[in-house]
Amino acid sequence: AQSVTQPDIHITVSEGASLELRCNYSYGATPYLFWYVQSPGQGLQLLLKYFSGDTLVQGIKGFEAEFKRSQSSFNLRKPSVHWSDAAEYFCAVGAEGSARQLTFGSGTQLTVLP
Amino acid sequence: DARVTQTPRDKVTEMGQEVTMRCQPILGHNTVFWYRQTMMQGLELLAYFRNRAPLDDSGMPKDRFSAEMPDATLATLKIQPSEPRDSAVYFCASGFGLAGNTDTQYFGPGTRLTVL
């Protein structure tokens, strides 16, 4: 069975600083990988996804993520964080199966200091 | 801007009552997922449908939960009878898929359920 680990429960960065959120997955085949963001009281919004091809993927809001098969990682990065980026971030892997259902990590809460 | 819609957004009910949550998937999507989010368990998959047929509902407590798709524009999740431990945010997501794949899942805003 597939699994996702987000080792950082909570990260605090200053506005304008760079950001990296870690995600490690366990899956036997080539994974479909996603990053979603959830603001308080809101649903999940897709930031970016990796299905195949270029291992560096660009997403919305200036985010990018790099798939590293050798490290089973899919870390999310942003060069300069804005206060509006404060939210919870979820990494997910889509498993092979009847519909490629998602397994989510436990999430990383991002706090942005002024 | 196509979106998944869910109703109600908030529901407070008493233990033992029936609760029905509704989801309208994005037009053209043929796969619908139900997830539950709690502080303790995080995001868990409850059930999913492809072309209105249930593919897997192993994540749901069978004795009290049921999920259906009466038509392509409506998915429902019902709890009867509800219990306090069912308090959570329930998300619906939709996507388009063929065979063993589903493209990106798009999530609705969720239904926050509180069972007293």
mmCIF file with all atom_site columns, N, CA and C in Angstrom, chain A residues 31-67:
data_model
loop_
_atom_site.group_PDB
_atom_site.id
_atom_site.type_symbol
_atom_site.label_atom_id
_atom_site.label_alt_id
_atom_site.label_comp_id
_atom_site.label_asym_id
_atom_site.label_entity_id
_atom_site.label_seq_id
_atom_site.pdbx_PDB_ins_code
_atom_site.Cartn_x
_atom_site.Cartn_y
_atom_site.Cartn_z
_atom_site.occupancy
_atom_site.B_iso_or_equiv
_atom_site.pdbx_formal_charge
_atom_site.auth_seq_id
_atom_site.auth_comp_id
_atom_site.auth_asym_id
_atom_site.auth_atom_id
_atom_site.pdbx_PDB_model_num
ATOM 1   N N  . PRO A 1 31 ? 4.739   6.975  -9.328  1.00 0.00 ? 31 PRO A N  1
ATOM 2   C CA . PRO A 1 31 ? 3.591   7.592  -8.661  1.00 0.00 ? 31 PRO A CA 1
ATOM 3   C C  . PRO A 1 31 ? 3.047   8.794  -9.412  1.00 0.00 ? 31 PRO A C  1
ATOM 4   N N  . TYR A 1 32 ? 1.789   9.067  -9.171  1.00 0.00 ? 32 TYR A N  1
ATOM 5   C CA . TYR A 1 32 ? 1.232   10.355 -9.500  1.00 0.00 ? 32 TYR A CA 1
ATOM 6   C C  . TYR A 1 32 ? 1.311   11.158 -8.190  1.00 0.00 ? 32 TYR A C  1
ATOM 7   N N  . LEU A 1 33 ? 1.883   12.336 -8.219  1.00 0.00 ? 33 LEU A N  1
ATOM 8   C CA . LEU A 1 33 ? 2.116   13.113 -7.006  1.00 0.00 ? 33 LEU A CA 1
ATOM 9   C C  . LEU A 1 33 ? 1.461   14.479 -7.105  1.00 0.00 ? 33 LEU A C  1
ATOM 10  N N  . PHE A 1 34 ? 0.950   14.929 -5.983  1.00 0.00 ? 34 PHE A N  1
ATOM 11  C CA . PHE A 1 34 ? 0.207   16.176 -5.947  1.00 0.00 ? 34 PHE A CA 1
ATOM 12  C C  . PHE A 1 34 ? 0.599   16.970 -4.703  1.00 0.00 ? 34 PHE A C  1
ATOM 13  N N  . TRP A 1 35 ? 0.489   18.273 -4.806  1.00 0.00 ? 35 TRP A N  1
ATOM 14  C CA . TRP A 1 35 ? 0.485   19.157 -3.659  1.00 0.00 ? 35 TRP A CA 1
ATOM 15  C C  . TRP A 1 35 ? -0.811  19.960 -3.686  1.00 0.00 ? 35 TRP A C  1
ATOM 16  N N  . TYR A 1 36 ? -1.504  19.962 -2.531  1.00 0.00 ? 36 TYR A N  1
ATOM 17  C CA . TYR A 1 36 ? -2.698  20.751 -2.354  1.00 0.00 ? 36 TYR A CA 1
ATOM 18  C C  . TYR A 1 36 ? -2.466  21.724 -1.206  1.00 0.00 ? 36 TYR A C  1
ATOM 19  N N  . VAL A 1 37 ? -3.200  22.840 -1.234  1.00 0.00 ? 37 VAL A N  1
ATOM 20  C CA . VAL A 1 37 ? -3.155  23.805 -0.141  1.00 0.00 ? 37 VAL A CA 1
ATOM 21  C C  . VAL A 1 37 ? -4.566  24.002 0.396   1.00 0.00 ? 37 VAL A C  1
ATOM 22  N N  . GLN A 1 38 ? -4.653  24.131 1.711   1.00 0.00 ? 38 GLN A N  1
ATOM 23  C CA . GLN A 1 38 ? -5.947  24.339 2.356   1.00 0.00 ? 38 GLN A CA 1
ATOM 24  C C  . GLN A 1 38 ? -5.865  25.537 3.281   1.00 0.00 ? 38 GLN A C  1
ATOM 25  N N  . SER A 1 39 ? -6.646  26.552 2.987   1.00 0.00 ? 39 SER A N  1
ATOM 26  C CA . SER A 1 39 ? -6.758  27.705 3.879   1.00 0.00 ? 39 SER A CA 1
ATOM 27  C C  . SER A 1 39 ? -7.833  27.413 4.909   1.00 0.00 ? 39 SER A C  1
ATOM 28  N N  . PRO A 1 40 ? -7.797  28.079 6.054   1.00 0.00 ? 40 PRO A N  1
ATOM 29  C CA . PRO A 1 40 ? -8.765  27.790 7.120   1.00 0.00 ? 40 PRO A CA 1
ATOM 30  C C  . PRO A 1 40 ? -10.210 27.836 6.639   1.00 0.00 ? 40 PRO A C  1
ATOM 31  N N  . GLY A 1 41 ? -10.947 26.774 6.918   1.00 0.00 ? 41 GLY A N  1
ATOM 32  C CA . GLY A 1 41 ? -12.348 26.723 6.553   1.00 0.00 ? 41 GLY A CA 1
ATOM 33  C C  . GLY A 1 41 ? -12.616 26.513 5.075   1.00 0.00 ? 41 GLY A C  1
ATOM 34  N N  . GLN A 1 42 ? -11.582 26.230 4.327   1.00 0.00 ? 42 GLN A N  1
ATOM 35  C CA . GLN A 1 42 ? -11.737 26.071 2.879   1.00 0.00 ? 42 GLN A CA 1
ATOM 36  C C  . GLN A 1 42 ? -11.442 24.642 2.439   1.00 0.00 ? 42 GLN A C  1
ATOM 37  N N  . GLY A 1 43 ? -11.792 24.377 1.193   1.00 0.00 ? 43 GLY A N  1
ATOM 38  C CA . GLY A 1 43 ? -11.459 23.096 0.606   1.00 0.00 ? 43 GLY A CA 1
ATOM 39  C C  . GLY A 1 43 ? -10.007 23.058 0.176   1.00 0.00 ? 43 GLY A C  1
ATOM 40  N N  . LEU A 1 44 ? -9.637  21.990 -0.508  1.00 0.00 ? 44 LEU A N  1
ATOM 41  C CA . LEU A 1 44 ? -8.267  21.817 -0.955  1.00 0.00 ? 44 LEU A CA 1
ATOM 42  C C  . LEU A 1 44 ? -8.116  22.353 -2.373  1.00 0.00 ? 44 LEU A C  1
ATOM 43  N N  . GLN A 1 45 ? -7.099  23.151 -2.569  1.00 0.00 ? 45 GLN A N  1
ATOM 44  C CA . GLN A 1 45 ? -6.816  23.704 -3.891  1.00 0.00 ? 45 GLN A CA 1
ATOM 45  C C  . GLN A 1 45 ? -5.542  23.076 -4.423  1.00 0.00 ? 45 GLN A C  1
ATOM 46  N N  . LEU A 1 46 ? -5.581  22.628 -5.663  1.00 0.00 ? 46 LEU A N  1
ATOM 47  C CA . LEU A 1 46 ? -4.418  22.011 -6.273  1.00 0.00 ? 46 LEU A CA 1
ATOM 48  C C  . LEU A 1 46 ? -3.349  23.057 -6.578  1.00 0.00 ? 46 LEU A C  1
ATOM 49  N N  . LEU A 1 47 ? -2.135  22.810 -6.099  1.00 0.00 ? 47 LEU A N  1
ATOM 50  C CA . LEU A 1 47 ? -1.006  23.690 -6.405  1.00 0.00 ? 47 LEU A CA 1
ATOM 51  C C  . LEU A 1 47 ? -0.259  23.204 -7.651  1.00 0.00 ? 47 LEU A C  1
ATOM 52  N N  . LEU A 1 48 ? 0.015   21.915 -7.692  1.00 0.00 ? 48 LEU A N  1
ATOM 53  C CA . LEU A 1 48 ? 0.740   21.338 -8.819  1.00 0.00 ? 48 LEU A CA 1
ATOM 54  C C  . LEU A 1 48 ? 0.654   19.822 -8.756  1.00 0.00 ? 48 LEU A C  1
ATOM 55  N N  . LYS A 1 49 ? 1.087   19.205 -9.861  1.00 0.00 ? 49 LYS A N  1
ATOM 56  C CA . LYS A 1 49 ? 1.020   17.753 -9.944  1.00 0.00 ? 49 LYS A CA 1
ATOM 57  C C  . LYS A 1 49 ? 2.158   17.236 -10.804 1.00 0.00 ? 49 LYS A C  1
ATOM 58  N N  . TYR A 1 50 ? 2.540   15.991 -10.554 1.00 0.00 ? 50 TYR A N  1
ATOM 59  C CA . TYR A 1 50 ? 3.535   15.319 -11.371 1.00 0.00 ? 50 TYR A CA 1
ATOM 60  C C  . TYR A 1 50 ? 2.959   13.987 -11.814 1.00 0.00 ? 50 TYR A C  1
ATOM 61  N N  . PHE A 1 51 ? 2.942   13.792 -13.131 1.00 0.00 ? 51 PHE A N  1
ATOM 62  C CA . PHE A 1 51 ? 2.493   12.508 -13.675 1.00 0.00 ? 51 PHE A CA 1
ATOM 63  C C  . PHE A 1 51 ? 3.657   11.802 -14.362 1.00 0.00 ? 51 PHE A C  1
ATOM 64  N N  . SER A 1 52 ? 4.411   12.542 -15.147 1.00 0.00 ? 52 SER A N  1
ATOM 65  C CA . SER A 1 52 ? 5.554   11.978 -15.866 1.00 0.00 ? 52 SER A CA 1
ATOM 66  C C  . SER A 1 52 ? 6.307   13.137 -16.496 1.00 0.00 ? 52 SER A C  1
ATOM 67  N N  . GLY A 1 53 ? 7.450   12.825 -17.121 1.00 0.00 ? 53 GLY A N  1
ATOM 68  C CA . GLY A 1 53 ? 8.185   13.847 -17.851 1.00 0.00 ? 53 GLY A CA 1
ATOM 69  C C  . GLY A 1 53 ? 9.137   14.622 -16.965 1.00 0.00 ? 53 GLY A C  1
ATOM 70  N N  . ASP A 1 54 ? 9.225   15.906 -17.226 1.00 0.00 ? 54 ASP A N  1
ATOM 71  C CA . ASP A 1 54 ? 10.139  16.778 -16.499 1.00 0.00 ? 54 ASP A CA 1
ATOM 72  C C  . ASP A 1 54 ? 9.915   16.658 -15.004 1.00 0.00 ? 54 ASP A C  1
ATOM 73  N N  . THR A 1 55 ? 10.980  16.412 -14.272 1.00 0.00 ? 55 THR A N  1
ATOM 74  C CA . THR A 1 55 ? 10.835  16.170 -12.837 1.00 0.00 ? 55 THR A CA 1
ATOM 75  C C  . THR A 1 55 ? 10.670  17.444 -12.033 1.00 0.00 ? 55 THR A C  1
ATOM 76  N N  . LEU A 1 56 ? 10.891  18.585 -12.631 1.00 0.00 ? 56 LEU A N  1
ATOM 77  C CA . LEU A 1 56 ? 10.650  19.864 -11.969 1.00 0.00 ? 56 LEU A CA 1
ATOM 78  C C  . LEU A 1 56 ? 9.348   20.421 -12.534 1.00 0.00 ? 56 LEU A C  1
ATOM 79  N N  . VAL A 1 57 ? 8.363   20.538 -11.679 1.00 0.00 ? 57 VAL A N  1
ATOM 80  C CA . VAL A 1 57 ? 7.050   20.992 -12.133 1.00 0.00 ? 57 VAL A CA 1
ATOM 81  C C  . VAL A 1 57 ? 6.723   22.344 -11.524 1.00 0.00 ? 57 VAL A C  1
ATOM 82  N N  . GLN A 1 58 ? 6.107   23.155 -12.322 1.00 0.00 ? 58 GLN A N  1
ATOM 83  C CA . GLN A 1 58 ? 5.694   24.491 -11.883 1.00 0.00 ? 58 GLN A CA 1
ATOM 84  C C  . GLN A 1 58 ? 4.211   24.477 -11.561 1.00 0.00 ? 58 GLN A C  1
ATOM 85  N N  . GLY A 1 59 ? 3.847   25.211 -10.540 1.00 0.00 ? 59 GLY A N  1
ATOM 86  C CA . GLY A 1 59 ? 2.444   25.271 -10.167 1.00 0.00 ? 59 GLY A CA 1
ATOM 87  C C  . GLY A 1 59 ? 1.949   26.704 -10.096 1.00 0.00 ? 59 GLY A C  1
ATOM 88  N N  . ILE A 1 60 ? 0.819   26.848 -9.442  1.00 0.00 ? 60 ILE A N  1
ATOM 89  C CA . ILE A 1 60 ? 0.249   28.176 -9.287  1.00 0.00 ? 60 ILE A CA 1
ATOM 90  C C  . ILE A 1 60 ? 0.894   28.900 -8.110  1.00 0.00 ? 60 ILE A C  1
ATOM 91  N N  . LYS A 1 61 ? 0.705   30.171 -8.045  1.00 0.00 ? 61 LYS A N  1
ATOM 92  C CA . LYS A 1 61 ? 1.151   31.014 -6.934  1.00 0.00 ? 61 LYS A CA 1
ATOM 93  C C  . LYS A 1 61 ? 2.659   30.989 -6.749  1.00 0.00 ? 61 LYS A C  1
ATOM 94  N N  . GLY A 1 62 ? 3.407   30.676 -7.790  1.00 0.00 ? 62 GLY A N  1
ATOM 95  C CA . GLY A 1 62 ? 4.857   30.714 -7.716  1.00 0.00 ? 62 GLY A CA 1
ATOM 96  C C  . GLY A 1 62 ? 5.508   29.495 -7.097  1.00 0.00 ? 62 GLY A C  1
ATOM 97  N N  . PHE A 1 63 ? 4.742   28.443 -6.855  1.00 0.00 ? 63 PHE A N  1
ATOM 98  C CA . PHE A 1 63 ? 5.289   27.217 -6.275  1.00 0.00 ? 63 PHE A CA 1
ATOM 99  C C  . PHE A 1 63 ? 5.857   26.296 -7.345  1.00 0.00 ? 63 PHE A C  1
ATOM 100 N N  . GLU A 1 64 ? 6.837   25.507 -6.938  1.00 0.00 ? 64 GLU A N  1
ATOM 101 C CA . GLU A 1 64 ? 7.369   24.461 -7.779  1.00 0.00 ? 64 GLU A CA 1
ATOM 102 C C  . GLU A 1 64 ? 7.712   23.255 -6.913  1.00 0.00 ? 64 GLU A C  1
ATOM 103 N N  . ALA A 1 65 ? 7.832   22.104 -7.541  1.00 0.00 ? 65 ALA A N  1
ATOM 104 C CA . ALA A 1 65 ? 8.191   20.893 -6.810  1.00 0.00 ? 65 ALA A CA 1
ATOM 105 C C  . ALA A 1 65 ? 9.074   20.038 -7.696  1.00 0.00 ? 65 ALA A C  1
ATOM 106 N N  . GLU A 1 66 ? 9.950   19.287 -7.074  1.00 0.00 ? 66 GLU A N  1
ATOM 107 C CA . GLU A 1 66 ? 10.871  18.442 -7.807  1.00 0.00 ? 66 GLU A CA 1
ATOM 108 C C  . GLU A 1 66 ? 10.697  16.987 -7.392  1.00 0.00 ? 66 GLU A C  1
ATOM 109 N N  . PHE A 1 67 ? 10.466  16.138 -8.356  1.00 0.00 ? 67 PHE A N  1
ATOM 110 C CA . PHE A 1 67 ? 10.340  14.707 -8.138  1.00 0.00 ? 67 PHE A CA 1
ATOM 111 C C  . PHE A 1 67 ? 11.728  14.092 -8.190  1.00 0.00 ? 67 PHE A C  1
#
